[in-house]
Structure formats: structure tokens, C-alpha cells
XYZ file of C-alpha atoms in Angstrom:
595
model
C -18.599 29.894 12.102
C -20.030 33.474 12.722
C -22.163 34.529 9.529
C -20.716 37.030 6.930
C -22.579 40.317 6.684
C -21.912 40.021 2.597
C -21.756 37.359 0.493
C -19.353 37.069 -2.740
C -17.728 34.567 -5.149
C -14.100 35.921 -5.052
C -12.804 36.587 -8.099
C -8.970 36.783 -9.243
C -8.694 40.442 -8.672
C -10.394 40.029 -5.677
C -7.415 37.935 -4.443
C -4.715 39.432 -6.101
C -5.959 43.289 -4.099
C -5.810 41.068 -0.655
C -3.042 39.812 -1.563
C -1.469 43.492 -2.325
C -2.997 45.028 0.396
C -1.299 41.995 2.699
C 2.092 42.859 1.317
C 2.071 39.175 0.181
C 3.027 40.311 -3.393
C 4.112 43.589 -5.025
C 2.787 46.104 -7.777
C 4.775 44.261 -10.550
C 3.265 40.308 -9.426
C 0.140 42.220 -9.431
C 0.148 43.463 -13.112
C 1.447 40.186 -14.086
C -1.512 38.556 -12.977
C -3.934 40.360 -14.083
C -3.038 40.940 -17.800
C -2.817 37.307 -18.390
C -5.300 35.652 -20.285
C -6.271 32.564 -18.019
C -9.310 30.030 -18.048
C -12.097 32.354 -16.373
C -13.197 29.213 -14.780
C -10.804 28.398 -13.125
C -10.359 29.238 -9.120
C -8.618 32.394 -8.984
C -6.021 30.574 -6.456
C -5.223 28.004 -9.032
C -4.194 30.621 -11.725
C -1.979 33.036 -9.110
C -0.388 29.322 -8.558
C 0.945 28.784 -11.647
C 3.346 32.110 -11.897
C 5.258 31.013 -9.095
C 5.796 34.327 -7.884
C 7.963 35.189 -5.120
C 6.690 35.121 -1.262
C 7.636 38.644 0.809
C 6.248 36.397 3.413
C 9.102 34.293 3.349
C 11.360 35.761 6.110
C 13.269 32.938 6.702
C 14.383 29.443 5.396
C 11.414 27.461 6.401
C 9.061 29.192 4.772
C 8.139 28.987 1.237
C 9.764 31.425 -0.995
C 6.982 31.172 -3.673
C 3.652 31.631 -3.406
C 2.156 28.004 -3.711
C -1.116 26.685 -4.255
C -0.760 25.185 -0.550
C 0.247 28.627 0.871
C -2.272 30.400 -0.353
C -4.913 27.720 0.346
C -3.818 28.638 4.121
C -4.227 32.306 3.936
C -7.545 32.586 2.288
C -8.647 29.878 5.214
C -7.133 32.774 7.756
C -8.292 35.337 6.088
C -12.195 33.889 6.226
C -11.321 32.087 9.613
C -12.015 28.972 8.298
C -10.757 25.479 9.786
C -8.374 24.125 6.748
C -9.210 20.293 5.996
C -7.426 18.326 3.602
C -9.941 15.579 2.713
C -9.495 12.101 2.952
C -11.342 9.728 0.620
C -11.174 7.033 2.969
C -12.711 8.679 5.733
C -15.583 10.258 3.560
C -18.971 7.888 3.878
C -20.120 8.864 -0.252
C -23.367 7.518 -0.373
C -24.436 9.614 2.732
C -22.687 12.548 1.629
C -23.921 12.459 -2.229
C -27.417 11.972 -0.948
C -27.513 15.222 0.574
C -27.855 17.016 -2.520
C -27.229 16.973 -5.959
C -24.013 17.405 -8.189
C -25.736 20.025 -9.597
C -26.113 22.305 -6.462
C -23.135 21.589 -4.680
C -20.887 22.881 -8.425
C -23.552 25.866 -8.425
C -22.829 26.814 -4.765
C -19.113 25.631 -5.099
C -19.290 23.327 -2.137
C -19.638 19.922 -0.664
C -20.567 17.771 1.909
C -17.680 15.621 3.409
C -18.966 14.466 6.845
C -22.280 13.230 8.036
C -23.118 12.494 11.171
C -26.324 11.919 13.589
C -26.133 15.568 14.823
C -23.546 17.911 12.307
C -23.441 18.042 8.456
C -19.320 19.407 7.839
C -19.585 21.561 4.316
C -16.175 21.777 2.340
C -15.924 25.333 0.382
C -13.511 26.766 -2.135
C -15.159 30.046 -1.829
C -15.683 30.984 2.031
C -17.359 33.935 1.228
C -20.204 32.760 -0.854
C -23.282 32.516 1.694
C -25.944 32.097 -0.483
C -26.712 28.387 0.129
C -27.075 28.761 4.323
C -30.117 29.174 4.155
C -30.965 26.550 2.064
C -28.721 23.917 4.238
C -30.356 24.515 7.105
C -33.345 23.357 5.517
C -31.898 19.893 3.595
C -30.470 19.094 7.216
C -33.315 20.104 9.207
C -32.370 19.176 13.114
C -28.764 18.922 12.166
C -26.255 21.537 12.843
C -23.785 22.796 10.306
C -20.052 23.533 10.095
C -18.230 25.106 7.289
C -14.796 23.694 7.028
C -12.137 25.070 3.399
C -10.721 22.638 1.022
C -8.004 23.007 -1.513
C -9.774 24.092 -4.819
C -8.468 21.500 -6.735
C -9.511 18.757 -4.026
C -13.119 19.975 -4.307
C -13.346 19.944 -7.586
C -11.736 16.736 -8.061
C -13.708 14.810 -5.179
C -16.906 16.732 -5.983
C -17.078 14.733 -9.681
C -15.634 11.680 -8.116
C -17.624 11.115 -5.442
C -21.152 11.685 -7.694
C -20.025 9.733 -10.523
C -19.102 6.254 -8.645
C -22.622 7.181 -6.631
C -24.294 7.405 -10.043
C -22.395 4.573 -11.962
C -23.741 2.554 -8.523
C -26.993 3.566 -8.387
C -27.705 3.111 -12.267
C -26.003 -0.378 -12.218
C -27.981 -1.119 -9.236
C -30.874 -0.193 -10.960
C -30.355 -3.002 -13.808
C -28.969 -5.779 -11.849
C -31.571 -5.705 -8.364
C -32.922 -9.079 -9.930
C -29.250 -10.483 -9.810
C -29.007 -10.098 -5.635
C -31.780 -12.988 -5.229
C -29.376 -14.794 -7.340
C -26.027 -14.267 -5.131
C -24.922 -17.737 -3.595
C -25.223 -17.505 0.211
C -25.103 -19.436 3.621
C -29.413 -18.962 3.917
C -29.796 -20.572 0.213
C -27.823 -23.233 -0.370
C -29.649 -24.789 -2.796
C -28.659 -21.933 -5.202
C -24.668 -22.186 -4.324
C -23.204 -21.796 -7.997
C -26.119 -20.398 -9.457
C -24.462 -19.932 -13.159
C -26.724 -16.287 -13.672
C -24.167 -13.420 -14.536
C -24.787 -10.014 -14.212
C -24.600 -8.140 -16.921
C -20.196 -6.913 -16.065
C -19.718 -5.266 -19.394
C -22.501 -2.950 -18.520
C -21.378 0.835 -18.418
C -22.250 1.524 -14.957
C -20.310 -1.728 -13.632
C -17.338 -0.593 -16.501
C -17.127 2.707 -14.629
C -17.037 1.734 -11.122
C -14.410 -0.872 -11.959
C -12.219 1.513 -13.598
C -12.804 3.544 -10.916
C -11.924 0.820 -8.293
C -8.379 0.268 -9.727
C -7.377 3.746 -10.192
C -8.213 4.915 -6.643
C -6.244 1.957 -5.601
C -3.463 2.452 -7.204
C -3.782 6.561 -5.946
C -3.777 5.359 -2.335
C -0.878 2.953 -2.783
C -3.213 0.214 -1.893
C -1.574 -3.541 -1.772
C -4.357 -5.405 -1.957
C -8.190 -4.791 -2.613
C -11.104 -7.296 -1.630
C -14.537 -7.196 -2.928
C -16.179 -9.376 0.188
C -19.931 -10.016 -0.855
C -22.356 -10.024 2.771
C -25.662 -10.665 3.374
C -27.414 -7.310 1.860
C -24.403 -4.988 0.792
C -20.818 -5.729 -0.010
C -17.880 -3.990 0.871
C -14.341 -2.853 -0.970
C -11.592 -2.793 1.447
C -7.952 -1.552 0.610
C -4.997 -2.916 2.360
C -2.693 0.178 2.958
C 0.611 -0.188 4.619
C -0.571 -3.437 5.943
C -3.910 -2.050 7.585
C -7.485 -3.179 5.654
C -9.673 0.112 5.523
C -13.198 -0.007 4.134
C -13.442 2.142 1.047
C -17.028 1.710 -0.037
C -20.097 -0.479 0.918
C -22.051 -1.320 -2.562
C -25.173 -3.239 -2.864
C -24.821 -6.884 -3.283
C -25.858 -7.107 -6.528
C -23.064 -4.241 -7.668
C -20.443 -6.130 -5.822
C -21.157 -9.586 -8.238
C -21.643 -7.570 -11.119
C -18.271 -6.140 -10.789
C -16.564 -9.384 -9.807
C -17.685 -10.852 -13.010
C -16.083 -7.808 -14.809
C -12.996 -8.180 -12.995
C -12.887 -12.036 -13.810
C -13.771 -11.450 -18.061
C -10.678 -8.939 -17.474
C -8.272 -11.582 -15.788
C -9.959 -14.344 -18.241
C -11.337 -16.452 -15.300
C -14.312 -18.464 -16.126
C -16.964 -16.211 -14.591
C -19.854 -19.426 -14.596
C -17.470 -20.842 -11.950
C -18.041 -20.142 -8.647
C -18.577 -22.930 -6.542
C -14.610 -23.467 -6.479
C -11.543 -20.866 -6.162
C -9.754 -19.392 -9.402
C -6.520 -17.520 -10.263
C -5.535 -15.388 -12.502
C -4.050 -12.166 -13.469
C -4.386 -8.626 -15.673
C -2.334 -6.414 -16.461
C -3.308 -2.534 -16.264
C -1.328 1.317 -15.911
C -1.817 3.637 -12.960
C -2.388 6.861 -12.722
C 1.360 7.781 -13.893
C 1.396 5.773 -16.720
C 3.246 2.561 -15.669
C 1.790 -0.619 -16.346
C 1.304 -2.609 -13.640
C 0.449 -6.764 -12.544
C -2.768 -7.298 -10.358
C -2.790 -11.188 -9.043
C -6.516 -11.999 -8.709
C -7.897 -14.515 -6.479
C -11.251 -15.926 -5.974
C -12.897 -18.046 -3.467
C -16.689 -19.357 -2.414
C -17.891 -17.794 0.762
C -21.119 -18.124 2.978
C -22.784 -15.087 1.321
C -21.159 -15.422 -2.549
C -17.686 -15.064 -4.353
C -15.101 -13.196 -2.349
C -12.570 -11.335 -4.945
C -9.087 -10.403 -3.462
C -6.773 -8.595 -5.793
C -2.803 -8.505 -5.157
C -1.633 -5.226 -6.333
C 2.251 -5.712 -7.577
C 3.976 -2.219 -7.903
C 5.633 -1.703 -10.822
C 8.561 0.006 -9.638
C 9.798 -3.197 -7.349
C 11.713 -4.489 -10.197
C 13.811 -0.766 -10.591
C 14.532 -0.202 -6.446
C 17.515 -0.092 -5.389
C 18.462 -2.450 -2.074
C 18.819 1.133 -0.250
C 14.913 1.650 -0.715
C 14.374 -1.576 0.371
C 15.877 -1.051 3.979
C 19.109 -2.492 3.517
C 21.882 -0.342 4.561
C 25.450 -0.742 6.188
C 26.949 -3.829 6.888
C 23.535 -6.211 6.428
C 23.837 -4.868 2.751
C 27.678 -4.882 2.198
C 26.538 -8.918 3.986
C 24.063 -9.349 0.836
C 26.379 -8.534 -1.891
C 28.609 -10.725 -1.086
C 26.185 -13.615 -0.233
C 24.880 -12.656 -4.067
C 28.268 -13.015 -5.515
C 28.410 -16.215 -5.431
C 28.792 -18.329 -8.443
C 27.096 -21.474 -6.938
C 25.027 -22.571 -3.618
C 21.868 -21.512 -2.013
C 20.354 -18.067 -0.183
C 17.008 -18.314 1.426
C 14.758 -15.433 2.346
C 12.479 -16.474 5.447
C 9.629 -14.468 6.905
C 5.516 -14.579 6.852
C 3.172 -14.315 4.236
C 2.960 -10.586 2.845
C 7.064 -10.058 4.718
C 8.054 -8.426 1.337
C 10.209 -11.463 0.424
C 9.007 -11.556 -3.292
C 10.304 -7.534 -3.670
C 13.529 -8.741 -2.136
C 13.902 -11.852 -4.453
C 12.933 -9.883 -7.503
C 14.907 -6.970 -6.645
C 17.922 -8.797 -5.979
C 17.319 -10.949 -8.902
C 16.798 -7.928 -11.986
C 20.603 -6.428 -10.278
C 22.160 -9.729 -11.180
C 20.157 -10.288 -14.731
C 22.663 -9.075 -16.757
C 23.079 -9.762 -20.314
C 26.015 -12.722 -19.638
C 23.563 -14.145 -16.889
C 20.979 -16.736 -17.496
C 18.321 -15.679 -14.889
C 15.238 -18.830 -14.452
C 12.411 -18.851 -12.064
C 9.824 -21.266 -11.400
C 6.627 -20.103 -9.697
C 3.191 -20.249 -8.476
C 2.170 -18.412 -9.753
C 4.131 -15.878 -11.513
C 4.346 -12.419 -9.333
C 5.236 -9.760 -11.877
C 6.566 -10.725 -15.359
C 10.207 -9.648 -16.523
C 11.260 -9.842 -19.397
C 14.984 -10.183 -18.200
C 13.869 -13.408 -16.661
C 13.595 -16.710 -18.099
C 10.008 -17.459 -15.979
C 8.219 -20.489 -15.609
C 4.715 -21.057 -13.626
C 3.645 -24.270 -11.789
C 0.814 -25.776 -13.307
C -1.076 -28.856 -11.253
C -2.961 -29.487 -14.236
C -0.181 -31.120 -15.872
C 1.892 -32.304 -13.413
C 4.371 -29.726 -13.274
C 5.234 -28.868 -10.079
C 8.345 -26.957 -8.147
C 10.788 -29.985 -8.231
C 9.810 -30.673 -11.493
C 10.200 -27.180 -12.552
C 13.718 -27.272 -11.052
C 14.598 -30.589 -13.145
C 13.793 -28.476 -16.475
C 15.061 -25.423 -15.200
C 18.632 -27.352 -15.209
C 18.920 -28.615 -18.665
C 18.824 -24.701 -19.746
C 22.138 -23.563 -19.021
C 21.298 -21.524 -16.040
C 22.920 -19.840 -13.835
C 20.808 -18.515 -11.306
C 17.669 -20.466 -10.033
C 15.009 -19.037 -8.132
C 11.948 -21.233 -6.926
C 9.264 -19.448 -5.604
C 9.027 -21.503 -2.593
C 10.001 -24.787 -1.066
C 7.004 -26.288 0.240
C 8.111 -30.433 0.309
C 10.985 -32.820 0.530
C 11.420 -33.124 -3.548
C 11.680 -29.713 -3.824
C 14.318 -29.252 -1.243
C 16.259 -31.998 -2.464
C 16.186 -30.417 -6.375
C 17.177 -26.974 -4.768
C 19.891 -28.676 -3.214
C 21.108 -30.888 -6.176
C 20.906 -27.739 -8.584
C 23.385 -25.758 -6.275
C 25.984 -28.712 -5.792
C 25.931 -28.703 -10.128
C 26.785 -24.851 -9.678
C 23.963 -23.153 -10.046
C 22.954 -20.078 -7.835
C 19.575 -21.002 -6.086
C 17.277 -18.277 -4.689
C 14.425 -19.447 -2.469
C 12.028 -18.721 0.327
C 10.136 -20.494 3.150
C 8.038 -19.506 6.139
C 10.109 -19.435 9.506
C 10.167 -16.548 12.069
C 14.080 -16.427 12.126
C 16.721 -16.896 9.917
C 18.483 -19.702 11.754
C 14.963 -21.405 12.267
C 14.946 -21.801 8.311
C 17.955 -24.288 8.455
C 16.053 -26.702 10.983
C 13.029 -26.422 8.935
C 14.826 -27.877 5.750
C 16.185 -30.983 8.408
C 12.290 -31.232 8.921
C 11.447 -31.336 5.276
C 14.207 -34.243 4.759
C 17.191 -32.695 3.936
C 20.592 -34.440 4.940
C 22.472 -31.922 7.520
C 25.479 -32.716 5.540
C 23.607 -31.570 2.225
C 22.857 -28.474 4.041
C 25.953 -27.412 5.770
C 27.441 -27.965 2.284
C 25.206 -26.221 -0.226
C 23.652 -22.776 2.165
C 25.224 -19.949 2.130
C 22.997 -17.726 4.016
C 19.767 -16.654 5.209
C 17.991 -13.622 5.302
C 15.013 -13.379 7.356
C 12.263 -10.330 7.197
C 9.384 -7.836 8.004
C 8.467 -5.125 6.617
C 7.601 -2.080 9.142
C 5.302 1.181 8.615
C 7.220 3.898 8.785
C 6.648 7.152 10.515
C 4.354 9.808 9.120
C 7.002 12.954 8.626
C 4.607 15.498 8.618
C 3.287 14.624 12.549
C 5.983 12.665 14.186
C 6.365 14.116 17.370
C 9.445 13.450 19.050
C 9.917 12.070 23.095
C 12.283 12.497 25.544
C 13.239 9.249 27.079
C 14.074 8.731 30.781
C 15.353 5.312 31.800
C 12.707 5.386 34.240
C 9.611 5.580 31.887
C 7.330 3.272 30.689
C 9.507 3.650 27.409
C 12.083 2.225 28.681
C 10.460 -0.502 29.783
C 9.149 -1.231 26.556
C 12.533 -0.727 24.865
C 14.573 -3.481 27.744
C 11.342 -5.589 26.583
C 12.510 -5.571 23.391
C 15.867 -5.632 23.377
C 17.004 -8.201 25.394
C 19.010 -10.135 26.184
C 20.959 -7.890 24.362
C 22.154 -4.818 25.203
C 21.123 -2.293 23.173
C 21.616 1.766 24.479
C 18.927 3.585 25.655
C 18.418 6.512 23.230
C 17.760 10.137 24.207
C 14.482 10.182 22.162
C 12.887 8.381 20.385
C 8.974 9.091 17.566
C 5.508 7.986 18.572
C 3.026 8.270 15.571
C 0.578 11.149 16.458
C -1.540 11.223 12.755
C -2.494 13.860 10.513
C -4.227 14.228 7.643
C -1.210 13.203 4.841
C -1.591 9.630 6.991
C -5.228 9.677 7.304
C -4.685 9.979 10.661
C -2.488 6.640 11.281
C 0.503 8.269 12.205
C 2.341 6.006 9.569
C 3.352 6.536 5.990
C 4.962 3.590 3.568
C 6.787 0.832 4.862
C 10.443 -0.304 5.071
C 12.336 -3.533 5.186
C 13.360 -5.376 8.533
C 16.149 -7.379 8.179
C 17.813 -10.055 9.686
C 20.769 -11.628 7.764
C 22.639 -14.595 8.395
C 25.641 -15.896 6.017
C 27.030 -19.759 7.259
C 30.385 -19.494 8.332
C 32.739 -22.224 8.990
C 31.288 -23.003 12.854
C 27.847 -22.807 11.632
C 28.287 -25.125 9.306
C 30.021 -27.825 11.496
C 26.682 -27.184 14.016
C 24.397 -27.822 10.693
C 26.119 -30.965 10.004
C 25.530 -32.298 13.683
C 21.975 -31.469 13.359
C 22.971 -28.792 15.699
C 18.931 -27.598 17.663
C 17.809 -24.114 16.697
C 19.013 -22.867 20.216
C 22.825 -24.164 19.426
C 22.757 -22.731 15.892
C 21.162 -18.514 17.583
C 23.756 -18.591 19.843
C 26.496 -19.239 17.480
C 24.935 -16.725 14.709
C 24.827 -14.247 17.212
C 28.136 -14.721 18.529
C 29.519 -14.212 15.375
C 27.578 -10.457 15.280
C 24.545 -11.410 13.385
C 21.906 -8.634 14.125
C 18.814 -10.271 15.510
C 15.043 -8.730 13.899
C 14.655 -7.146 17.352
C 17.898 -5.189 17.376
C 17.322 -4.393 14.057
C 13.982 -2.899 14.391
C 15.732 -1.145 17.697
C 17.772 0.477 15.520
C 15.015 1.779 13.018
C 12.934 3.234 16.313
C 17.030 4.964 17.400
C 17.168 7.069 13.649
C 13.569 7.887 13.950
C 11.992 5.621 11.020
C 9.568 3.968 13.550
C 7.926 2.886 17.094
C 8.183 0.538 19.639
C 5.143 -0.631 19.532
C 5.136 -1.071 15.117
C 8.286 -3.269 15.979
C 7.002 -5.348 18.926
C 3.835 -5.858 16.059
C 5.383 -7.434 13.652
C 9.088 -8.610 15.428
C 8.252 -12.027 17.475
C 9.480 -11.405 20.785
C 10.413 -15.015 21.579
């Protein structure tokens, strides 16, 4: 960046002349401004903001006809011809960039540090033509070089106390607990696995940083977070659309202290740790929703490894649109619903979205003349529309057990959280034939896959043909990023359409004109993906499939016949996603097995 012959903190009517003098606003915007009585403190970009006033910029359509906080972030970056970066707390290493200077300097200079590396130091400013701390950079960085990049007031200011107050909270926990890390149980000192000494968790430094923890999580629509202790620092990682990132490496010490915090809060015994726990809290995010967090705990080589299952609160209130469903696979699931009496399995792997399907389906049919009982382990989300009932080893109460129960109170739809064994097939089975509605899952690749699975667990094929009425079987797929999606032309040719005949057969599936890739930008850190959608495969038993089940018909007899009869396979299903532009070839081939 060339150096500015002046340096200035710009002020509001130093923004509001520009702005006049750009023919961005008129006279009358102008007055309005400036005889309001606003916070003086406050960025002079973040008051012209909040009067919405019209654009004269906005020629056409596309552009916005008011004069936003993200428009104006854009011309003041012009104006000093400044790089605009949008900053991405992920990305951001905080303990590097908090080191190089204090809270104190970067508010008083009104900037700070977002990227370190072994040669550049990357500055983030709300006020590009303040100059007065170059000088003083060059010295903090010494051999480094130095770029200055602008950032959205209201980022900066909100990072800026962030990022120094979890660096603080650390470094003054760390401070009281460095005796704890000689107590962490690890692979090198055995002797000392379950070492009963606790860390002091209901210290304020380890409060903080745990409240801190769950927050950002629930900001970055995380699904999962693990605390994984290692040899000299632990690390928080945030599963985000299905992808772990690494948040935040804390020392090791930290990283007990606030898995003993997280275990008082989930009522785990916190002396435990030579054996794995559950157990669950209940919190609100950000927005004010209160929201389930499954926590789960197990002994590793270097200490206790803390995974927490985030369980979105607005799950139970989506519609079957939101969840993917669309067409004639959803018109299919209504009427497999409908059903007074029989059994509907939803098949896929661990972390498939089959729980959100099962509850989602489940609160639409919970209405006040339905008796709606579940029996789980454990309990995802609780509802208070449903009758719920956890598994408990401890005393002997198990799925089929559960099941028994669950039929001596007048229910009329069932849903077991899994079927794992041959008792609990044979109760699922025995509660539909007494004309119940039974809601279920297992772990198959493929819906018709799931029928020869319950043959495998001991069900007779008669039993089956006689009591299943269909199958659903899923994924869930990221979805394009719709800020960067860049759109290709396809030629049959190509390697693309390569990749799509790979995919699509034996079917035949049309070649379409274009399809996305995911390019990544900084509203998908990058990723090229943003969210995630249902894939769905749906199969309801009609009359032939149901003579092949009760022949013990192979897998093979049974795909043939459900795709004869126009069941959409996963992989023409996910073709179909990458034809409207929701996702990629290569997200589908990732999570769609191709055999």
C-alpha cells in the first residue's frame, strides 16, 4: 500500500462531504445526518447506516437502492485503495495475532492484526487513513513486511474484544492451573491414568472461555465440537457442514480445566475418567433459542477427549421442504406416514441426518388426538409433544424392552431409536402387526439393503413382507456457496462428463448444459460450500416387492424390482441436485456409494 501524505481519523462529516462530493447522497441526506444526535463513538459508517437513505448509485436493479453498511464499507475501501477482507474467525491463528500487541494499542490506533506469517504481518483497519501507528509496526515486526488490508467496522470491533478476551481468560486460567498439566492422564504416564485431581472448572477464566466456546459454536453453525487433549496443547475443533476445522489450540492444562466445567454443567461425574460418560445440557444461542448439546466423553492416550453433539433447535419446526424433500419422493412420504399401522425405516450412516428426519416427521404427526412414544439412547432433543423414553443398561431396560412398555400405553405411533438385535426387531415387528405405527432406523447404504439386513438380524421374510411399508434411505450433501458458485459449460466430451456417466449409470440420466463447481469465498471460508441438504432415496413395498421379501428374495433381486417400479436411486438423486445447481459432482460421488 503506497503511504498517505496525511494522516486522519475520519470523522462523520468527513464521510458524509465524500459522500456529497461523490454524488452518493444529496443536500437533504446530508442535513439529516448531521443534525442528529448519535453516539460520538461510534464509526461514522455505522451511524450513516442506520438512516437507510437512498443510493443515487443505484442505476439499476442489482444494485442496492439504500446506502448499507456493506456498501459503504466498499467505497471507503475504494476510496483509500484498500483490499476489502471480511474476516474469518476460523482462519485467524489468535494467540499469534493477540501477541503482537496489546488490546490497548490496537483500540487506540483502531486496528488489528488478523494474519501472521513467517515473512508478512496483514493489519485490519476501520480507519484507512489513520497512519500514525506505521511507524511503530515496523518496529513490533522487525524483518517482517506489512500489509494493510479494511474490515467492516463492526467486525473489528467485535473480533478486536473477542479475540483478547478468550487470549486473556486463557492465559490467566493457564496461569492458575500449570500444576494441573503434570496431572493430565497420558500414554508416557500410565501410572497416573485416572488421576482424580480437578482443576479448578468453576474458575472465572475457565467460566469465560467455556461460555465463549458454545456461543462461537453455535455462531458458526457448528454440529459438533471436540476438546481433544495432546501431548503439550489441546485443540477445539468444530465440525461445520460435515468438515472438522481447528478453532483454537489451548494449553493442556486449559483444555482439562474446561472439560471438567463442561462435565459439572452436563452433571457427569468429573472424578471419572478412566471410563466413557454421557450426558447432556441444555443452553440458548445467540438468538435466544434454547438448545440440546449431547456430551460424550472418552479416555485417550494423552487424557479425556470431550465431543459435544450440537442439536439445532429449529429441527423440530422444519418443514420436509427444508429438509430436501420435494416432488414426488415427498408426495411418496406422506403417504408412507399416513398409515395407521406397520413399519417405515430410515437407513443411512452415522451423522446421515436420519434423527432430523425422524423427529421432523414425527412433531407433523404429534397432534393432539395422537399418542406419539419414543424409546432412545439416548434421548436426541426433548419434546414435549412426545411421550420419550431413554434406554438405561443400568437397569435392564433396553430397546425391546422399551418397546414392550411402550405398548401397554395406548400408542399410536412408535419410534425406536434404532434396531441394533434380533429382540428388538422382533418387538418392532409385533408392535406394528397390533396396529401401531413404528418409526425406526438402521445402518445400510441403500434402502433395499435395509430389508436383507432385518433377514440377517432374524426376522421371518414373511414377518417382513407383511409388516414394512417402506424405506427411506439418506445423505445429507453440502450445498453450494451462492455468493461464488461459478457456473460450467458442459461438453459431452469433457472430463465432466465423464464424471457425470460415472455416476449415473447404469441409468440414463441427461447430460445437462451446465452444471456449479464450488470456487470459495469468504461467506464459506473459502470451502465453496454453505449448509447442507437432504439426499434421498425412498422406497415404499409394493405388492411384487413384497412377494420377493417373502422368498428371501437377494438384495440384487429386490434393486432391480424397486427400480423397475421408478424408485430414484441416491445417485440419480444427487444427479439431480448437481442439474438445479444445489451441488457438485464430486460432493455427491463423496458421500453417494458408487457400488
Amino acid at each position: 500500500m503506497s503511504e498517505q501524505k496525511y494522516s486522519i481519523v475520519i470523522d462523520l462529516r468527513w464521510c458524509l462531504d465524500e459522500l456529497l462530493a461523490d454524488r452518493v447522497i444529496d443536500q437533504r441526506s446530508y442535513n439529516l445526518v448531521i443534525t442528529s444526535r448519535r453516539a460520538k463513538e461510534q464509526h461514522p459508517l455505522l451511524t450513516i447506516s442506520e438512516f437507510g437513505l437512498p443510493n443515487a448509485h443505484a442505476l439499476d436493479s442489482a444494485s442496492e437502492a439504500k446506502l448499507t453498511l456493506s456498501w459503504l464499507n466498499q467505497w471507503l475501501a475504494a476510496k483509500a485503495g484498500m483490499a476489502m477482507v471480511r474476516i474469518d474467525p476460523l482462519k485467524v491463528d489468535v494467540p499469534a495475532v493477540t501477541q503482537l500487541m496489546s488490546f490497548e494499542y490496537a483500540r487506540s490506533q483502531h486496528i488489528l492484526p488478523i494474519e501472521v506469517t513467517l515473512d508478512e504481518v496483514v493489519i485490519g483497519t476501520d480507519q484507512p487513513f489513520f497512519t500514525d501507528w506505521h511507524a511503530n509496526i515496523e518496529k513490533l515486526i522487525k524483518s517482517k513486511t506489512y500489509r494493510t488490508v479494511y474490515i467492516s467496522p463492526d467486525q473489528l470491533k467485535r473480533y478486536r474484544q473477542e479475540f483478547y478476551q478468550v487470549t486473556q481468560a486463557i492465559a490467566g486460567a493457564n496461569s492458575l492451573h500449570k500444576r494441573a498439566a503434570a496431572d493430565v492422564t497420558n500414554v508416557e504416564a500410565l501410572l497416573q491414568l485416572g488421576d482424580n485431581t480437578n482443576p479448578d472448572a468453576n474458575d472465572q477464566h475457565i467460566v469465560k472461555v467455556v461460555d465463549w466456546l458454545l456461543q462461537y459454536a453455535f455462531e458458526q453453525r457448528a454440529s459438533d465440537i471436540h476438546l481433544e487433549p495432546r501431548r503439550e496443547m489441546g485443540r477445539v475443533r468444530f465440525r461445520i457442514d460435515g468438515v472438522l476445522h481447528t478453532v483454537y489450540e489451548m494449553p493442556l492444562a486449559i483444555i482439562v480445566a474446561v472439560t471438567a466445567r463442561i462435565k459439572i454443567l452436563g452433571r457427569l461425574n468429573v472424578a471419572e475418567k478412566r471410563k466413557p460418560q454421557d450426558g447432556r445440557l441444555k443452553t440458548r444461542t445467540p438468538k435466544g433459542l434454547e438448545t440440546e448439546l449431547r456430551l460424550s466423553t472418552m479416555p485417550t492416550a494423552f487424557g479425556e477427549k470431550l465431543v459435544m453433539r450440537v442439536f439445532d433447535p429449529e429441527v423440530l419446526v422444519r418443514s420436509f421442504a427444508q429438509l430436501g424433500l420435494s416432488g414426488k419422493q415427498l408426495e411418496t412420504w406422506h403417504e408412507l406416514t399416513a398409515h395407521p399401522n406397520g413399519i417405515i425405516l430410515v437407513t443411512g450412516p452415522t451423522g446421515s441426518g436420519k434423527t432430523t428426519t425422524l423427529y421432523s416427521t414425527l412433531k407433523q404427526l404429534a397432534t393432539e388426538q395422537v399418542n406419539v412414544c419414543t424409546i432412545e439412547d439416548p434421548i436426541e432433543m426433548i419434546e414435549p409433544s412426545f411421550n420419550q423414553m431413554q434406554v438405561n443398561a443400568g437397569v435392564d431396560l433396553h430397546f425391546a424392552d422399551g418397546i414392550r412398555s411402550l405398548m401397554r400405553q395406548d400408542p399410536d405411533i412408535i419410534m425406536v431409536g434404532e434396531i441394533r438385535d434380533t429382540e428388538t426387531a422382533n418387538m418392532a415387528v409385533q408392535a406394528s402387526l397390533t396396529g401401531h405405527l413404528v418409526l425406526s432406523t438402521l445402518h445400510t447404504n441403500d434402502a433395499p439393503s435395509s430389508l436383507t439386513r432385518l433377514h440377517d438380524l432374524g426376522v421371518q421374510p414373511f414377518l417382513t413382507s407383511a409388516t414394512i411399508l417402506g424405506v427411506m434411505a439418506q445423505r445429507l450433501l453440502r450445498t453450494l456457496c451462492p455468493h461464488c458458485k461459478q457456473a460450467l459449460e458442459v461438453r459431452p466430451e469433457s472430463e465432466i462428463a465423464i464424471q457425470w456417466q460415472e455416476l449415473v449409470q447404469p441409468w440414463r440420466a441427461p447430460l445437462p448444459a451446465q452444471i456449479y463447481r464450488a470456487t470459495g469465498c469468504e461467506h464459506c471460508r473459502q470451502t465453496g460450500y454453505q449448509g447442507r441438504v437432504g439426499l434421498y432415496e425412498i422406497m415404499p413395498l409394493s405388492n411384487e416387492l413384497k412377494k420377493l421379501v417373502a422368498t428371501d428374495a437377494n438384495v440384487e433381486a429386490l434393486k432391480k424390482q424397486a427400480y423397475r417400479e421408478g424408485v430414484q436411486p441416491l445417485r440419480l438423486s444427487g444427479a439431480k441436485r448437481i442439474s438445479e445447481g444445489v451441488t457438485t459432482i464430486e460432493e455427491v460421488m463423496r458421500v453417494v456409494p458408487l457400488h
